[in-house]
PDB file of C-alpha atoms in Angstrom:
ATOM      1  CA  SER U  11     -38.239 -39.719   6.756  1.00 37.00           C
ATOM      2  CA  ALA U  12     -36.311 -41.992   8.351  1.00 44.00           C
ATOM      3  CA  PHE U  13     -32.709 -41.190   7.925  1.00 46.00           C
ATOM      4  CA  LEU U  14     -30.581 -44.208   5.798  1.00 50.00           C
ATOM      5  CA  PRO U  15     -26.991 -44.403   5.732  1.00 53.00           C
ATOM      6  CA  THR U  16     -24.608 -43.101   2.855  1.00 53.00           C
ATOM      7  CA  VAL U  17     -22.670 -45.059   0.559  1.00 50.00           C
ATOM      8  CA  SER U  18     -20.015 -43.591  -0.535  1.00 48.00           C
ATOM      9  CA  LEU U  19     -20.025 -43.241  -4.888  1.00 50.00           C
ATOM     10  CA  ALA U  20     -16.078 -44.136  -5.433  1.00 69.00           C
ATOM     11  CA  VAL U  21     -16.051 -47.943  -5.105  1.00 88.00           C
ATOM     12  CA  VAL U  22     -12.787 -49.091  -5.449  1.00 93.00           C
ATOM     13  CA  VAL U  23     -11.676 -51.637  -7.644  1.00 96.00           C
ATOM     14  CA  PRO U  24      -7.789 -52.838  -9.577  1.00 96.00           C
ATOM     15  CA  ARG U  25      -7.537 -51.252 -12.240  1.00 95.00           C
ATOM     16  CA  SER U  26      -5.223 -53.862 -13.428  1.00 96.00           C
ATOM     17  CA  PRO U  27      -6.506 -56.671 -15.295  1.00 97.00           C
ATOM     18  CA  VAL U  28      -6.452 -60.016 -12.596  1.00 98.00           C
ATOM     19  CA  THR U  29      -4.960 -62.490 -13.867  1.00 97.00           C
ATOM     20  CA  SER U  30      -5.786 -66.325 -12.875  1.00 98.00           C
ATOM     21  CA  PRO U  31      -4.561 -69.704 -13.972  1.00 97.00           C
ATOM     22  CA  PRO U  32      -7.612 -72.191 -14.937  1.00 97.00           C
ATOM     23  CA  GLY U  33      -8.625 -74.367 -12.151  1.00 96.00           C
ATOM     24  CA  SER U  34      -7.618 -71.694  -9.019  1.00 97.00           C
ATOM     25  CA  ASP U  35      -9.047 -69.884  -7.319  1.00 98.00           C
ATOM     26  CA  VAL U  36      -8.724 -66.381  -7.738  1.00 98.00           C
ATOM     27  CA  THR U  37     -10.659 -63.390  -5.535  1.00 98.00           C
ATOM     28  CA  LEU U  38     -11.611 -59.803  -7.488  1.00 98.00           C
ATOM     29  CA  SER U  39     -11.782 -57.295  -5.308  1.00 98.00           C
ATOM     30  CA  CYS U  40     -14.621 -55.038  -4.993  1.00 97.00           C
ATOM     31  CA  SER U  41     -14.306 -52.079  -1.466  1.00 94.00           C
ATOM     32  CA  PHE U  42     -16.350 -49.556  -0.873  1.00 90.00           C
ATOM     33  CA  SER U  43     -17.284 -46.804   2.502  1.00 83.00           C
ATOM     34  CA  TYR U  44     -19.775 -45.526   4.263  1.00 75.00           C
ATOM     35  CA  LYS U  45     -20.603 -43.301   7.422  1.00 70.00           C
ATOM     36  CA  ALA U  46     -20.561 -44.302  10.583  1.00 67.00           C
ATOM     37  CA  GLY U  47     -23.033 -46.779  12.312  1.00 67.00           C
ATOM     38  CA  ALA U  48     -24.840 -47.313   9.338  1.00 68.00           C
ATOM     39  CA  ASP U  49     -27.704 -50.671   9.401  1.00 72.00           C
ATOM     40  CA  LEU U  50     -25.496 -53.142   6.593  1.00 73.00           C
ATOM     41  CA  THR U  51     -29.113 -54.896   6.543  1.00 76.00           C
ATOM     42  CA  ARG U  52     -29.905 -52.156   3.945  1.00 82.00           C
ATOM     43  CA  VAL U  53     -26.613 -52.655   1.788  1.00 87.00           C
ATOM     44  CA  VAL U  54     -26.693 -54.827  -1.167  1.00 92.00           C
ATOM     45  CA  VAL U  55     -24.312 -56.250  -3.050  1.00 95.00           C
ATOM     46  CA  THR U  56     -24.214 -57.710  -6.386  1.00 96.00           C
ATOM     47  CA  TRP U  57     -21.937 -59.092  -8.859  1.00 97.00           C
ATOM     48  CA  GLN U  58     -22.903 -59.184 -12.475  1.00 97.00           C
ATOM     49  CA  ARG U  59     -21.125 -60.013 -16.214  1.00 97.00           C
ATOM     50  CA  PRO U  60     -21.762 -57.363 -18.621  1.00 91.00           C
ATOM     51  CA  PRO U  61     -23.250 -56.828 -20.950  1.00 87.00           C
ATOM     52  CA  ALA U  62     -25.786 -59.368 -20.306  1.00 87.00           C
ATOM     53  CA  ASP U  63     -25.887 -58.486 -16.703  1.00 88.00           C
ATOM     54  CA  HIS U  64     -25.404 -62.456 -15.495  1.00 94.00           C
ATOM     55  CA  VAL U  65     -26.055 -62.547 -11.560  1.00 97.00           C
ATOM     56  CA  VAL U  66     -22.608 -63.846 -10.577  1.00 98.00           C
ATOM     57  CA  HIS U  67     -23.786 -63.042  -7.033  1.00 98.00           C
ATOM     58  CA  SER U  68     -25.374 -61.833  -4.720  1.00 97.00           C
ATOM     59  CA  PHE U  69     -26.016 -60.213  -1.025  1.00 95.00           C
ATOM     60  CA  TYR U  70     -29.034 -58.570   0.454  1.00 92.00           C
ATOM     61  CA  TYR U  71     -30.724 -58.800   3.647  1.00 88.00           C
ATOM     62  CA  GLY U  72     -28.038 -59.591   5.768  1.00 87.00           C
ATOM     63  CA  GLN U  73     -26.922 -63.100   3.576  1.00 92.00           C
ATOM     64  CA  ASP U  74     -26.671 -64.494   0.151  1.00 95.00           C
ATOM     65  CA  GLN U  75     -30.038 -64.473  -2.525  1.00 95.00           C
ATOM     66  CA  LEU U  76     -28.984 -66.540  -4.754  1.00 95.00           C
ATOM     67  CA  ASP U  77     -32.102 -67.302  -6.393  1.00 94.00           C
ATOM     68  CA  ARG U  78     -31.177 -65.319  -9.528  1.00 93.00           C
ATOM     69  CA  GLN U  79     -27.731 -66.267 -10.077  1.00 96.00           C
ATOM     70  CA  ASN U  80     -26.402 -67.434 -13.414  1.00 95.00           C
ATOM     71  CA  GLU U  81     -26.249 -71.991 -12.620  1.00 95.00           C
ATOM     72  CA  THR U  82     -22.714 -71.445 -14.300  1.00 95.00           C
ATOM     73  CA  TYR U  83     -21.210 -70.080 -11.259  1.00 97.00           C
ATOM     74  CA  ARG U  84     -23.232 -72.162  -8.804  1.00 97.00           C
ATOM     75  CA  ASN U  85     -21.561 -72.887  -5.642  1.00 97.00           C
ATOM     76  CA  ARG U  86     -18.599 -71.353  -6.903  1.00 98.00           C
ATOM     77  CA  THR U  87     -18.816 -68.022  -5.452  1.00 98.00           C
ATOM     78  CA  GLN U  88     -18.776 -66.410  -2.133  1.00 97.00           C
ATOM     79  CA  LEU U  89     -18.107 -62.903  -0.267  1.00 97.00           C
ATOM     80  CA  PHE U  90     -17.208 -62.019   2.802  1.00 95.00           C
ATOM     81  CA  PRO U  91     -19.954 -61.391   5.025  1.00 91.00           C
ATOM     82  CA  GLU U  92     -17.633 -60.535   8.056  1.00 90.00           C
ATOM     83  CA  GLN U  93     -15.927 -58.049   6.235  1.00 92.00           C
ATOM     84  CA  LEU U  94     -18.541 -56.056   5.281  1.00 89.00           C
ATOM     85  CA  SER U  95     -18.505 -54.429   8.088  1.00 84.00           C
ATOM     86  CA  VAL U  96     -15.051 -52.671   7.090  1.00 88.00           C
ATOM     87  CA  GLY U  97     -16.210 -52.225   3.160  1.00 91.00           C
ATOM     88  CA  ASN U  98     -15.193 -55.373   1.917  1.00 94.00           C
ATOM     89  CA  ALA U  99     -17.431 -56.381  -1.203  1.00 96.00           C
ATOM     90  CA  SER U 100     -14.373 -58.403  -2.559  1.00 98.00           C
ATOM     91  CA  LEU U 101     -16.348 -62.058  -4.890  1.00 98.00           C
ATOM     92  CA  ARG U 102     -14.268 -65.777  -4.356  1.00 98.00           C
ATOM     93  CA  LEU U 103     -14.548 -66.975  -7.647  1.00 98.00           C
ATOM     94  CA  LYS U 104     -13.738 -70.819  -7.260  1.00 98.00           C
ATOM     95  CA  GLN U 105     -12.508 -73.351  -9.835  1.00 97.00           C
ATOM     96  CA  VAL U 106     -11.582 -70.746 -12.808  1.00 98.00           C
ATOM     97  CA  ARG U 107     -12.539 -71.788 -16.511  1.00 96.00           C
ATOM     98  CA  GLY U 108     -11.490 -70.542 -19.779  1.00 95.00           C
ATOM     99  CA  GLU U 109     -14.852 -68.611 -20.088  1.00 95.00           C
ATOM    100  CA  ASP U 110     -14.592 -67.346 -16.826  1.00 97.00           C
ATOM    101  CA  GLU U 111     -12.421 -64.333 -18.333  1.00 98.00           C
ATOM    102  CA  GLY U 112     -13.918 -60.854 -19.264  1.00 97.00           C
ATOM    103  CA  TRP U 113     -15.824 -58.352 -17.315  1.00 98.00           C
ATOM    104  CA  TYR U 114     -17.669 -57.774 -13.951  1.00 98.00           C
ATOM    105  CA  THR U 115     -18.914 -55.882 -12.203  1.00 97.00           C
ATOM    106  CA  CYS U 116     -19.019 -55.030  -8.443  1.00 97.00           C
ATOM    107  CA  ALA U 117     -22.742 -52.976  -7.401  1.00 95.00           C
ATOM    108  CA  VAL U 118     -23.130 -51.728  -3.851  1.00 93.00           C
ATOM    109  CA  THR U 119     -26.760 -49.726  -3.150  1.00 89.00           C
ATOM    110  CA  ASN U 120     -28.137 -48.924  -0.227  1.00 81.00           C
ATOM    111  CA  GLN U 121     -31.573 -48.136  -1.526  1.00 75.00           C
ATOM    112  CA  VAL U 122     -30.765 -44.785  -2.060  1.00 77.00           C
ATOM    113  CA  GLU U 123     -27.427 -44.613  -3.763  1.00 81.00           C
ATOM    114  CA  ASN U 124     -25.457 -46.673  -6.163  1.00 85.00           C
ATOM    115  CA  THR U 125     -22.170 -47.308  -7.135  1.00 88.00           C
ATOM    116  CA  LYS U 126     -19.970 -49.694  -8.602  1.00 93.00           C
ATOM    117  CA  GLY U 127     -16.784 -50.231 -10.612  1.00 95.00           C
ATOM    118  CA  ASP U 128     -15.492 -53.068 -13.291  1.00 97.00           C
ATOM    119  CA  VAL U 129     -13.194 -55.525 -13.100  1.00 97.00           C
ATOM    120  CA  ARG U 130     -11.503 -57.813 -15.449  1.00 98.00           C
ATOM    121  CA  LEU U 131     -10.259 -61.071 -14.616  1.00 98.00           C
ATOM    122  CA  ILE U 132      -7.707 -62.682 -17.611  1.00 98.00           C
ATOM    123  CA  VAL U 133      -7.339 -66.415 -17.582  1.00 98.00           C
ATOM    124  CA  ALA U 134      -3.953 -67.830 -18.014  1.00 98.00           C
ATOM    125  CA  ALA U 135      -0.909 -69.644 -16.869  1.00 98.00           C
ATOM    126  CA  PRO U 136       3.062 -69.832 -18.529  1.00 97.00           C
ATOM    127  CA  TYR U 137       3.986 -72.478 -20.184  1.00 97.00           C
ATOM    128  CA  ARG U 138       6.710 -74.947 -18.750  1.00 95.00           C
ATOM    129  CA  GLU U 139       9.712 -74.889 -20.231  1.00 90.00           C
ATOM    130  CA  PRO U 140       9.372 -76.245 -23.663  1.00 92.00           C
ATOM    131  CA  GLN U 141      11.121 -80.440 -24.202  1.00 93.00           C
ATOM    132  CA  LEU U 142      12.690 -81.360 -26.771  1.00 92.00           C
ATOM    133  CA  ALA U 143      13.879 -84.667 -28.189  1.00 92.00           C
ATOM    134  CA  ILE U 144      15.605 -85.536 -31.170  1.00 91.00           C
ATOM    135  CA  GLY U 145      14.780 -89.121 -33.424  1.00 87.00           C
ATOM    136  CA  LEU U 146      17.794 -90.067 -34.845  1.00 76.00           C
ATOM    137  CA  PRO U 147      17.709 -93.127 -37.158  1.00 77.00           C
ATOM    138  CA  ARG U 148      19.589 -94.712 -40.230  1.00 76.00           C
ATOM    139  CA  PRO U 149      21.403 -92.462 -42.796  1.00 72.00           C
ATOM    140  CA  GLY U 150      18.762 -90.970 -45.289  1.00 71.00           C
ATOM    141  CA  ASP U 151      15.547 -91.771 -43.413  1.00 82.00           C
ATOM    142  CA  PRO U 152      14.026 -89.227 -42.192  1.00 88.00           C
ATOM    143  CA  VAL U 153      14.903 -86.915 -38.845  1.00 90.00           C
ATOM    144  CA  THR U 154      12.250 -86.028 -36.055  1.00 93.00           C
ATOM    145  CA  LEU U 155      11.973 -83.290 -34.416  1.00 95.00           C
ATOM    146  CA  THR U 156       9.239 -83.749 -31.229  1.00 96.00           C
ATOM    147  CA  VAL U 157       8.243 -80.484 -29.132  1.00 96.00           C
ATOM    148  CA  LYS U 158       7.073 -80.628 -25.760  1.00 97.00           C
ATOM    149  CA  VAL U 159       4.990 -77.930 -24.353  1.00 97.00           C
ATOM    150  CA  ALA U 160       3.099 -78.419 -21.099  1.00 97.00           C
ATOM    151  CA  GLY U 161       1.065 -76.439 -17.976  1.00 97.00           C
ATOM    152  CA  GLY U 162      -0.420 -73.462 -19.537  1.00 98.00           C
ATOM    153  CA  TYR U 163      -2.898 -71.635 -21.233  1.00 98.00           C
ATOM    154  CA  PRO U 164      -4.761 -69.946 -22.778  1.00 97.00           C
ATOM    155  CA  ARG U 165      -3.434 -72.177 -26.936  1.00 96.00           C
ATOM    156  CA  PRO U 166      -0.307 -70.657 -27.869  1.00 97.00           C
ATOM    157  CA  THR U 167       1.123 -70.351 -31.983  1.00 96.00           C
ATOM    158  CA  LEU U 168       3.561 -73.152 -32.021  1.00 96.00           C
ATOM    159  CA  LEU U 169       5.744 -72.210 -35.425  1.00 97.00           C
ATOM    160  CA  TRP U 170       8.592 -74.384 -37.633  1.00 97.00           C
ATOM    161  CA  LEU U 171      11.084 -72.307 -39.855  1.00 97.00           C
ATOM    162  CA  ASN U 172      13.537 -73.734 -42.478  1.00 95.00           C
ATOM    163  CA  ALA U 173      16.325 -71.477 -42.458  1.00 94.00           C
ATOM    164  CA  ALA U 174      15.958 -69.094 -44.658  1.00 95.00           C
ATOM    165  CA  GLY U 175      12.862 -68.091 -42.301  1.00 95.00           C
ATOM    166  CA  SER U 176       9.907 -69.709 -44.251  1.00 97.00           C
ATOM    167  CA  ASP U 177       6.797 -71.069 -41.949  1.00 97.00           C
ATOM    168  CA  ILE U 178       6.881 -75.074 -42.361  1.00 97.00           C
ATOM    169  CA  THR U 179       4.804 -75.298 -39.964  1.00 97.00           C
ATOM    170  CA  ASN U 180       2.169 -77.108 -42.436  1.00 96.00           C
ATOM    171  CA  GLN U 181       4.946 -79.935 -42.598  1.00 96.00           C
ATOM    172  CA  SER U 182       4.684 -80.753 -38.960  1.00 97.00           C
ATOM    173  CA  ARG U 183       1.808 -82.731 -37.218  1.00 97.00           C
ATOM    174  CA  THR U 184       0.964 -80.732 -33.719  1.00 97.00           C
ATOM    175  CA  ASN U 185      -1.311 -82.711 -30.815  1.00 97.00           C
ATOM    176  CA  GLN U 186      -2.512 -81.497 -27.805  1.00 97.00           C
ATOM    177  CA  SER U 187      -5.053 -82.163 -24.791  1.00 97.00           C
ATOM    178  CA  VAL U 188      -6.341 -80.621 -21.454  1.00 96.00           C
ATOM    179  CA  ASP U 189      -6.126 -81.725 -17.954  1.00 95.00           C
ATOM    180  CA  SER U 190      -7.944 -81.313 -15.554  1.00 94.00           C
ATOM    181  CA  ARG U 191      -7.135 -77.584 -14.557  1.00 94.00           C
ATOM    182  CA  GLY U 192      -8.253 -77.002 -18.231  1.00 95.00           C
ATOM    183  CA  LEU U 193      -4.358 -76.172 -18.560  1.00 97.00           C
ATOM    184  CA  TYR U 194      -2.453 -77.304 -21.932  1.00 97.00           C
ATOM    185  CA  GLN U 195      -0.858 -80.241 -23.175  1.00 97.00           C
ATOM    186  CA  ILE U 196       0.934 -80.168 -26.746  1.00 97.00           C
ATOM    187  CA  GLN U 197       3.209 -82.237 -28.896  1.00 97.00           C
ATOM    188  CA  SER U 198       4.601 -80.769 -32.219  1.00 97.00           C
ATOM    189  CA  GLU U 199       6.355 -83.485 -34.597  1.00 97.00           C
ATOM    190  CA  LEU U 200       9.094 -82.572 -37.159  1.00 96.00           C
ATOM    191  CA  GLU U 201      10.137 -84.828 -40.239  1.00 93.00           C
ATOM    192  CA  ALA U 202      12.918 -83.366 -42.647  1.00 88.00           C
ATOM    193  CA  VAL U 203      14.969 -85.531 -44.797  1.00 85.00           C
ATOM    194  CA  VAL U 204      18.539 -84.471 -44.337  1.00 84.00           C
ATOM    195  CA  ASN U 205      20.863 -84.641 -46.543  1.00 82.00           C
ATOM    196  CA  GLU U 206      23.283 -80.959 -46.620  1.00 86.00           C
ATOM    197  CA  ALA U 207      23.351 -79.075 -43.367  1.00 89.00           C
ATOM    198  CA  GLU U 208      20.433 -77.895 -41.929  1.00 91.00           C
ATOM    199  CA  THR U 209      18.626 -75.164 -39.552  1.00 94.00           C
ATOM    200  CA  PHE U 210      15.199 -75.351 -38.438  1.00 95.00           C
ATOM    201  CA  THR U 211      13.721 -73.802 -35.749  1.00 96.00           C
ATOM    202  CA  PHE U 212      10.351 -73.601 -33.106  1.00 96.00           C
ATOM    203  CA  VAL U 213       8.425 -71.194 -31.852  1.00 97.00           C
ATOM    204  CA  LEU U 214       6.636 -70.472 -29.156  1.00 97.00           C
ATOM    205  CA  ASP U 215       4.498 -67.518 -28.639  1.00 97.00           C
ATOM    206  CA  HIS U 216       2.067 -66.775 -25.341  1.00 97.00           C
ATOM    207  CA  PRO U 217       1.692 -63.193 -25.826  1.00 97.00           C
ATOM    208  CA  VAL U 218      -0.637 -63.012 -22.873  1.00 96.00           C
ATOM    209  CA  MET U 219       1.711 -63.238 -20.866  1.00 96.00           C
ATOM    210  CA  GLU U 220       4.779 -61.938 -22.491  1.00 96.00           C
ATOM    211  CA  GLN U 221       5.934 -65.795 -23.135  1.00 97.00           C
ATOM    212  CA  ARG U 222       8.231 -66.048 -26.418  1.00 96.00           C
ATOM    213  CA  VAL U 223      10.800 -68.037 -26.442  1.00 94.00           C
ATOM    214  CA  SER U 224      12.110 -70.137 -29.999  1.00 93.00           C
ATOM    215  CA  ARG U 225      15.071 -73.440 -30.299  1.00 92.00           C
ATOM    216  CA  ALA U 226      16.901 -73.157 -33.821  1.00 92.00           C
ATOM    217  CA  VAL U 227      18.512 -77.156 -34.490  1.00 91.00           C
ATOM    218  CA  THR U 228      21.192 -77.286 -36.952  1.00 91.00           C
ATOM    219  CA  LEU U 229      21.843 -81.095 -37.986  1.00 88.00           C
ATOM    220  CA  HIS U 230      24.484 -81.906 -39.665  1.00 82.00           C
ATOM    221  CA  PRO U 231      24.376 -85.429 -42.176  1.00 72.00           C
ATOM    222  CA  SER U 232      27.850 -85.883 -42.791  1.00 55.00           C
ATOM    223  CA  THR U 233      29.009 -86.054 -39.498  1.00 48.00           C
ATOM    224  CA  GLY U 234      26.040 -86.921 -37.033  1.00 51.00           C
ATOM    225  CA  LYS U 235      25.812 -83.623 -35.414  1.00 58.00           C
ATOM    226  CA  SER U 236      22.884 -81.691 -34.171  1.00 59.00           C
ATOM    227  CA  ILE U 237      23.524 -78.407 -32.741  1.00 60.00           C
ATOM    228  CA  ILE U 238      20.894 -77.209 -30.427  1.00 62.00           C
ATOM    229  CA  GLU U 239      20.743 -73.451 -29.860  1.00 60.00           C
ATOM    230  CA  GLN U 240      18.281 -71.459 -27.591  1.00 58.00           C
ATOM    231  CA  ARG U 241      16.598 -68.111 -28.523  1.00 54.00           C
ATOM    232  CA  SER U 242      14.687 -66.091 -26.520  1.00 48.00           C
ATOM    233  CA  ARG U 243      13.178 -62.613 -26.504  1.00 41.00           C
ATOM    234  CA  LEU U 244      10.963 -62.753 -24.228  1.00 38.00           C
ATOM    235  CA  PRO U 245      10.359 -60.393 -20.411  1.00 32.00           C
ATOM    236  CA  VAL U 246      10.653 -64.305 -19.314  1.00 30.00           C
ATOM    237  CA  THR U 247      13.749 -66.583 -19.026  1.00 27.00           C
ATOM    238  CA  PHE U 248      13.162 -70.141 -19.944  1.00 29.00           C
ATOM    239  CA  SER U 249      16.335 -72.539 -19.491  1.00 28.00           C
ATOM    240  CA  LEU U 250      16.346 -75.551 -22.370  1.00 28.00           C
ATOM    241  CA  LEU U 251      15.596 -78.468 -20.819  1.00 27.00           C
ATOM    242  CA  LEU U 252      17.187 -80.572 -23.184  1.00 28.00           C
ATOM    243  CA  VAL U 253      15.612 -84.453 -23.860  1.00 27.00           C
ATOM    244  CA  LEU U 254      18.086 -86.160 -26.550  1.00 28.00           C
ATOM    245  CA  LEU U 255      15.729 -89.759 -27.427  1.00 28.00           C
ATOM    246  CA  LEU U 256      18.556 -91.415 -29.690  1.00 29.00           C
ATOM    247  CA  VAL U 257      16.314 -93.896 -32.407  1.00 28.00           C
ATOM    248  CA  LEU U 258      20.013 -96.206 -33.373  1.00 29.00           C
ATOM    249  CA  GLY U 259      18.230 -99.070 -35.535  1.00 32.00           C
ATOM    250  CA  MET U 260      20.445-102.166 -35.993  1.00 25.00           C
ATOM    251  CA  PHE U 261      24.827-101.365 -36.602  1.00 27.00           C
ATOM    252  CA  LEU U 262      24.683 -98.474 -38.178  1.00 30.00           C
ATOM    253  CA  TYR U 263      27.334 -99.385 -39.882  1.00 28.00           C
ATOM    254  CA  GLY U 264      30.041 -96.974 -38.082  1.00 33.00           C
ATOM    255  CA  ALA U 265      28.057 -94.232 -38.493  1.00 35.00           C
ATOM    256  CA  GLY U 266      27.129 -92.913 -35.352  1.00 37.00           C
ATOM    257  CA  ALA U 267      25.050 -89.693 -34.049  1.00 35.00           C
ATOM    258  CA  ALA U 268      26.112 -87.578 -31.229  1.00 35.00           C
ATOM    259  CA  VAL U 269      24.033 -84.739 -29.707  1.00 34.00           C
ATOM    260  CA  THR U 270      25.239 -81.923 -28.346  1.00 34.00           C
ATOM    261  CA  GLY U 271      23.472 -79.146 -26.800  1.00 38.00           C
TER     262      GLY U 271
END
């Protein structure tokens, strides 16, 4: 019988998940080995998504074979054919989307042996430094606390807590939008009538990127002061970008408001 090249069963793929933000291009690594002088026209490389095994990209007979490619990946994938001779079967996935997250199987065969490995893709991005705005109106009117966070994915958990640590998020209003890359932009507002010194805490929890940031705001109506504290328990250090928005009515009857941070 004719000699067929042997492909090593030890396909090498990353053990750790590969993380990519939405809108970016990412390479899912996959390499294989074979005997010297092997006829690479017999090598078939197929990338699929388990468990349904949708075809992400196929390569055989020395060229891309995309007739069975899932429509989701049309015009968004490529291999590196010129590097197959050194065992590179990696997949380039373009314009990553949230629904691309999950497992990918890199399968290599030479019509005699099959070998494959699984790569996990996580679609995520860290949020930029939060922006805090404090609206100080006439005495007796509600104070508006506004926090804006942007540039991250997926949607984080946003909480507002009172001085006792109770969750008062249901008293807030939160709006969100998604930019052209698929990154979230979120604004959360909390209104509170402050008759005595009170502390409100905003918490952003983004576990997939191991980000957690907490901001405590203490309002003092009698002195017109508001103190912002930074509390963080996170591997990634956030600095506080504080935007002071002073909404002042005409003639506050001498009750000026000062914000220190």
